[in-house]
Coordinates of C-alpha atoms in Angstrom, one line a residue:
M5 CA -111.2 -15.0 -38.6
K6 CA -107.9 -15.5 -40.9
N7 CA -107.0 -11.2 -41.4
K8 CA -107.6 -10.4 -37.9
R9 CA -104.7 -13.3 -36.5
K10 CA -102.5 -12.0 -39.7
I11 CA -102.6 -8.8 -38.1
I12 CA -102.4 -9.7 -34.5
C13 CA -99.1 -12.0 -36.2
W14 CA -97.8 -8.8 -37.7
A15 CA -97.6 -6.5 -34.6
V16 CA -96.6 -8.8 -32.8
L17 CA -93.2 -9.1 -35.1
G18 CA -93.9 -6.1 -35.3
A19 CA -93.4 -5.7 -31.6
L20 CA -90.1 -7.3 -31.9
L21 CA -88.8 -6.0 -34.0
L22 CA -89.2 -2.4 -32.7
C23 CA -87.4 -4.2 -29.6
A24 CA -84.1 -5.2 -30.8
A25 CA -83.3 -2.1 -33.2
V26 CA -83.8 -0.7 -29.7
V27 CA -81.4 -2.9 -27.5
L28 CA -79.0 -2.4 -30.7
A29 CA -78.9 1.1 -30.9
L30 CA -77.9 1.1 -26.2
T31 CA -74.9 -1.8 -27.5
R32 CA -73.9 0.7 -30.3
G33 CA -73.1 3.8 -27.7
R34 CA -72.0 2.3 -25.5
D35 CA -67.8 1.9 -25.8
P36 CA -66.2 -1.1 -25.2
E37 CA -63.8 -2.3 -22.4
P38 CA -59.7 -1.7 -23.1
A39 CA -57.9 -5.0 -23.1
I40 CA -54.6 -5.4 -20.9
S41 CA -51.5 -4.8 -22.7
P42 CA -48.6 -6.7 -21.9
N43 CA -46.4 -3.9 -22.6
A44 CA -48.6 -0.6 -20.7
P45 CA -49.1 -0.9 -17.2
A46 CA -52.4 -1.8 -15.5
S47 CA -52.0 1.6 -14.0
A48 CA -50.4 4.4 -14.1
P49 CA -46.4 4.7 -12.3
K50 CA -46.6 6.5 -8.7
E51 CA -44.4 8.8 -8.3
P52 CA -41.2 8.8 -6.6
A53 CA -41.2 9.1 -2.8
D54 CA -37.8 10.0 -2.4
P55 CA -36.7 12.7 -5.5
T56 CA -32.9 11.9 -5.2
A57 CA -34.0 8.0 -6.2
L58 CA -35.4 8.8 -10.1
P59 CA -34.7 6.3 -12.2
V60 CA -32.1 7.0 -14.6
E61 CA -33.0 7.6 -18.8
T62 CA -32.7 4.5 -20.8
S63 CA -32.3 7.4 -24.0
R64 CA -27.8 7.4 -22.8
P65 CA -25.7 5.5 -20.2
P66 CA -25.6 7.0 -16.3
E67 CA -22.1 8.6 -16.7
S68 CA -19.0 6.7 -14.7
T69 CA -19.4 8.7 -11.3
A70 CA -15.2 6.7 -10.6
P71 CA -12.5 8.5 -10.2
T72 CA -10.0 9.2 -13.2
E73 CA -6.9 9.1 -11.1
M74 CA -5.3 6.4 -9.4
P75 CA -5.9 7.7 -5.6
S76 CA -2.5 9.3 -4.3
T77 CA -1.2 6.8 -1.4
G78 CA 0.3 10.1 1.1
R79 CA 3.1 9.7 2.7
P80 CA 3.1 8.4 6.4
A81 CA 3.6 10.5 9.3
A82 CA 7.0 11.5 10.7
S83 CA 6.9 9.1 13.2
T84 CA 7.0 6.0 11.3
D85 CA 9.2 8.0 8.0
P86 CA 12.5 7.7 9.3
E87 CA 15.1 8.4 6.6
P88 CA 19.0 8.2 6.2
S89 CA 21.1 7.9 8.9
G90 CA 22.5 10.5 10.3
E91 CA 20.4 14.0 11.9
T92 CA 18.4 12.8 8.4
T93 CA 17.7 9.0 9.5
I94 CA 15.2 10.1 12.5
A95 CA 12.1 8.0 11.9
P96 CA 9.9 7.1 14.4
E97 CA 10.3 10.3 17.7
K98 CA 8.5 8.7 20.5
T99 CA 8.8 5.7 22.0
E100 CA 5.0 5.1 23.4
P101 CA 4.1 1.2 23.1
P102 CA 3.1 0.9 19.3
Q103 CA 1.0 -1.5 17.5
A104 CA 2.0 -5.5 17.2
T105 CA 5.1 -5.1 15.3
T106 CA 5.3 -7.7 12.6
A107 CA 9.4 -8.5 11.9
P108 CA 9.8 -9.4 7.7
T109 CA 9.6 -13.6 6.6
S110 CA 9.6 -13.4 3.3
P111 CA 13.2 -13.5 1.9
I112 CA 13.8 -11.7 -1.8
E113 CA 12.2 -14.9 -4.3
V114 CA 14.9 -15.1 -6.7
P115 CA 13.5 -15.6 -10.9
P116 CA 14.2 -18.0 -13.3
E117 CA 17.0 -16.9 -15.5
T118 CA 16.2 -15.6 -18.7
E119 CA 16.6 -13.5 -21.7
P120 CA 16.8 -10.2 -20.5
T121 CA 14.2 -7.9 -22.6
G122 CA 15.2 -4.6 -23.9
G123 CA 18.4 -4.8 -26.0
A124 CA 22.2 -5.5 -24.0
S125 CA 22.4 -4.6 -20.4
S126 CA 25.5 -2.0 -20.3
I127 CA 26.0 -3.7 -16.2
S128 CA 25.6 -7.0 -15.3
L129 CA 25.4 -9.0 -11.5
P130 CA 26.9 -9.1 -9.4
Y131 CA 28.7 -5.6 -10.0
E132 CA 30.5 -3.4 -8.1
I133 CA 29.5 -0.1 -7.9
P134 CA 32.3 2.3 -8.9
D135 CA 34.4 4.1 -6.0
T136 CA 31.2 3.0 -3.3
G137 CA 32.8 -0.3 -2.1
L138 CA 29.0 -1.4 -2.7
V139 CA 28.6 -4.5 -4.4
V140 CA 25.1 -4.9 -6.6
A141 CA 25.1 -9.6 -6.1
K142 CA 21.1 -9.2 -7.7
V143 CA 18.3 -7.5 -8.4
A144 CA 14.7 -10.1 -7.7
A145 CA 10.8 -9.7 -7.1
Y146 CA 9.6 -9.3 -3.3
D147 CA 7.4 -10.5 -1.2
G148 CA 6.3 -9.1 2.6
I149 CA 5.8 -6.3 3.8
F150 CA 6.8 -3.2 2.3
L151 CA 10.2 -1.7 4.6
E152 CA 11.1 1.5 3.2
D153 CA 8.5 4.2 4.8
G154 CA 7.9 2.4 7.9
S155 CA 3.7 1.0 6.4
N156 CA 4.3 -2.6 6.5
E157 CA 2.2 -2.8 3.6
E158 CA 1.7 -6.0 2.1
I159 CA 4.0 -6.0 -1.5
T160 CA 4.2 -8.6 -4.0
G161 CA 7.1 -8.8 -6.3
V162 CA 8.4 -5.3 -5.8
A163 CA 12.1 -5.0 -7.1
A164 CA 14.4 -4.9 -4.6
M165 CA 18.4 -4.9 -4.5
V166 CA 20.6 -7.0 -3.0
L167 CA 23.5 -4.8 -1.7
T168 CA 26.4 -5.5 0.1
N169 CA 29.2 -2.8 1.7
T170 CA 32.6 -4.4 0.9
A171 CA 34.7 -1.5 1.8
D172 CA 36.3 -1.3 5.5
T173 CA 34.0 1.9 6.5
A174 CA 30.3 2.0 7.4
V175 CA 27.4 3.4 5.2
E176 CA 25.6 6.1 6.7
F177 CA 23.9 6.6 3.6
A178 CA 23.6 5.9 0.4
G179 CA 21.1 7.0 -2.4
I180 CA 21.3 4.4 -5.3
T181 CA 19.8 4.4 -9.1
L182 CA 19.2 1.7 -11.3
T183 CA 19.0 2.2 -14.5
A184 CA 16.4 -0.8 -16.0
G185 CA 15.3 -1.0 -19.2
T186 CA 13.5 2.8 -20.0
E187 CA 12.3 3.4 -16.1
T188 CA 14.8 4.2 -13.9
W189 CA 14.6 2.2 -10.2
E190 CA 15.9 3.7 -6.8
F191 CA 17.3 2.3 -4.3
R192 CA 17.7 4.1 -0.8
A193 CA 19.8 2.7 1.5
S194 CA 21.0 3.8 5.9
A195 CA 23.8 2.7 9.0
I196 CA 25.6 -0.5 6.4
P197 CA 28.0 -2.0 8.8
A198 CA 31.2 -2.6 6.9
G199 CA 30.8 -6.1 5.4
A200 CA 26.7 -6.1 6.1
T201 CA 24.2 -7.5 3.2
V202 CA 21.2 -4.9 2.7
V203 CA 18.2 -6.2 0.6
V204 CA 17.1 -2.3 -0.3
Q205 CA 13.1 -3.0 -1.6
E206 CA 12.2 0.2 -4.9
A207 CA 11.5 3.2 -3.0
N208 CA 8.5 4.0 -5.1
R209 CA 7.1 0.3 -5.2
T210 CA 8.3 -0.5 -8.4
H211 CA 6.6 -3.4 -9.6
F212 CA 10.1 -6.4 -10.5
R213 CA 11.3 -7.9 -14.1
E214 CA 13.2 -8.8 -16.4
T215 CA 15.3 -6.3 -18.7
A216 CA 18.5 -4.7 -19.7
Y217 CA 20.4 -2.8 -16.6
G218 CA 22.2 0.1 -19.0
D219 CA 23.3 2.7 -15.6
C220 CA 24.2 2.0 -12.3
K221 CA 25.1 4.8 -9.6
A222 CA 25.3 5.8 -6.2
D223 CA 25.8 9.1 -3.7
V224 CA 27.0 7.7 -0.6
A225 CA 28.0 9.0 2.9
T226 CA 30.6 6.7 5.0
L227 CA 31.6 6.8 8.5
P228 CA 34.8 5.3 9.4
E229 CA 32.2 2.8 12.0
L230 CA 29.2 3.1 13.3
E231 CA 29.3 4.4 16.6
M232 CA 27.7 2.7 19.2
S233 CA 28.5 5.3 22.1
S234 CA 29.3 1.8 24.6
D235 CA 31.4 4.4 26.5
Q236 CA 27.8 6.4 28.0
V237 CA 25.0 3.9 26.8
E238 CA 24.8 0.6 27.6
V239 CA 21.2 -0.8 25.1
T240 CA 20.0 -4.2 25.9
E241 CA 16.7 -6.1 24.6
H242 CA 14.5 -6.7 27.5
G243 CA 12.3 -8.9 25.4
G244 CA 8.3 -8.6 24.1
N245 CA 10.0 -5.8 21.0
S246 CA 11.2 -3.5 24.0
L247 CA 14.8 -1.9 24.8
T248 CA 15.9 -0.8 27.8
V249 CA 18.1 2.2 27.9
T250 CA 20.8 3.1 30.7
N251 CA 23.4 5.7 31.6
L252 CA 27.0 4.6 31.7
T253 CA 27.8 8.2 32.8
G254 CA 27.7 10.6 36.2
A255 CA 26.0 13.1 34.1
S256 CA 22.3 13.4 32.7
I257 CA 22.2 12.9 28.5
P258 CA 20.0 15.1 27.3
V259 CA 19.7 12.8 23.7
V260 CA 20.1 9.3 23.1
R261 CA 19.1 7.4 20.0
V262 CA 18.8 3.9 19.6
F263 CA 19.6 2.6 15.7
Y264 CA 18.0 -0.4 14.3
K265 CA 17.5 -2.7 11.2
Y266 CA 15.6 -5.5 10.5
Y267 CA 18.3 -8.7 10.1
L268 CA 17.4 -12.5 9.0
E269 CA 19.4 -15.1 10.5
D270 CA 19.1 -17.2 7.7
M271 CA 20.4 -15.0 4.7
D272 CA 22.6 -13.7 7.7
A273 CA 21.8 -10.2 6.2
Y274 CA 19.5 -7.1 7.2
V275 CA 16.1 -6.3 5.3
G276 CA 15.1 -3.2 4.3
G277 CA 17.2 -0.4 3.3
I278 CA 15.3 1.9 5.9
A279 CA 17.5 2.2 9.6
Y280 CA 14.2 3.0 12.1
T281 CA 15.1 4.9 15.3
A282 CA 13.9 5.1 18.9
K283 CA 14.6 8.1 21.0
V284 CA 14.9 8.7 24.9
E285 CA 15.5 12.0 26.6
N286 CA 16.9 13.5 29.9
L287 CA 18.8 9.9 30.5
E288 CA 19.2 10.9 34.3
A289 CA 22.9 9.5 35.8
G290 CA 22.7 5.4 35.7
A291 CA 19.0 6.1 35.2
S292 CA 17.7 3.0 33.5
V293 CA 14.1 3.9 30.5
Q294 CA 12.8 0.6 28.7
I295 CA 11.8 1.5 25.7
T296 CA 8.6 -0.3 23.1
P297 CA 9.8 1.2 19.9
T298 CA 7.9 1.3 16.7
H299 CA 8.4 -1.7 14.4
Y300 CA 11.1 -3.5 16.5
A301 CA 10.9 -6.9 16.6
S302 CA 12.7 -8.9 19.4
G303 CA 14.5 -11.8 17.6
S304 CA 14.1 -9.8 14.7
S305 CA 15.6 -6.9 14.8
R306 CA 19.4 -5.9 15.6
V307 CA 20.9 -2.6 17.1
V308 CA 23.4 -1.2 14.4
M309 CA 23.8 2.9 16.3
V310 CA 23.1 4.1 19.5
R311 CA 24.6 8.2 19.4
T312 CA 24.1 10.5 22.3
Y313 CA 23.5 14.4 22.2
D314 CA 24.4 17.4 24.2
G315 CA 20.7 19.3 22.8
Q316 CA 16.9 18.4 21.0

């Protein structure tokens, strides 16, 4: 009886061991579940929908798309780019109503006295330019609007020259160069009455800096006076930035040109070397025409010269 029980126990134990072996074999035959690595994506990255929006490679920085040079600021159109007075001072050729004119309001900023850099000056201010009657009273920084090319763009710290015509004759045009340290500053002015003062901005918008002045020269064209053609034409301010031009003669005048400049009462000076012009064509005998010249500001502009022409 005991032997029979032992046989049964051994049989049961053998069956259990066989089952365990089968389970172990099945378990070893399966691959384990992969763990989600913090450094790997849970799923493969998707292809970008837009092929132009591919990510930038991280092996090198993206190439810069910024321009390697400052963009050129081209000169304005001829209608707003006045030149020296006379036949070459013509700026705006048309008299259609322009956008609202902003007169200059910021006077020249006079810097505190400091010791100039760049060595001793060959000239000192005020300085009379030889054989011209022009006196450079001072050179300083100017904040306000840029007038010399008709753009009226805001500027800060641009060099400006306070220039007085001490001669008995008018200046039709003056081109002035001033050696400032290692730089050459250029100033251009037109239609300056005798005895008048004008604030001229540096033509290339060069910023003012304290430095020694080495030389100052000028090419000047003069007139006995700035004609007003008062026996032929009358020009009156009409208000609202406009002028009325009247033909006083008994014949048609082919062309009338009106020259004007900005003027600041508190400085008793013209502002901007430039002289703007407005053109009237075929003004009939005794007729009047109202014009709204570009850059003319009632109360802040003055007519300095009026010329009539037989042709264009």
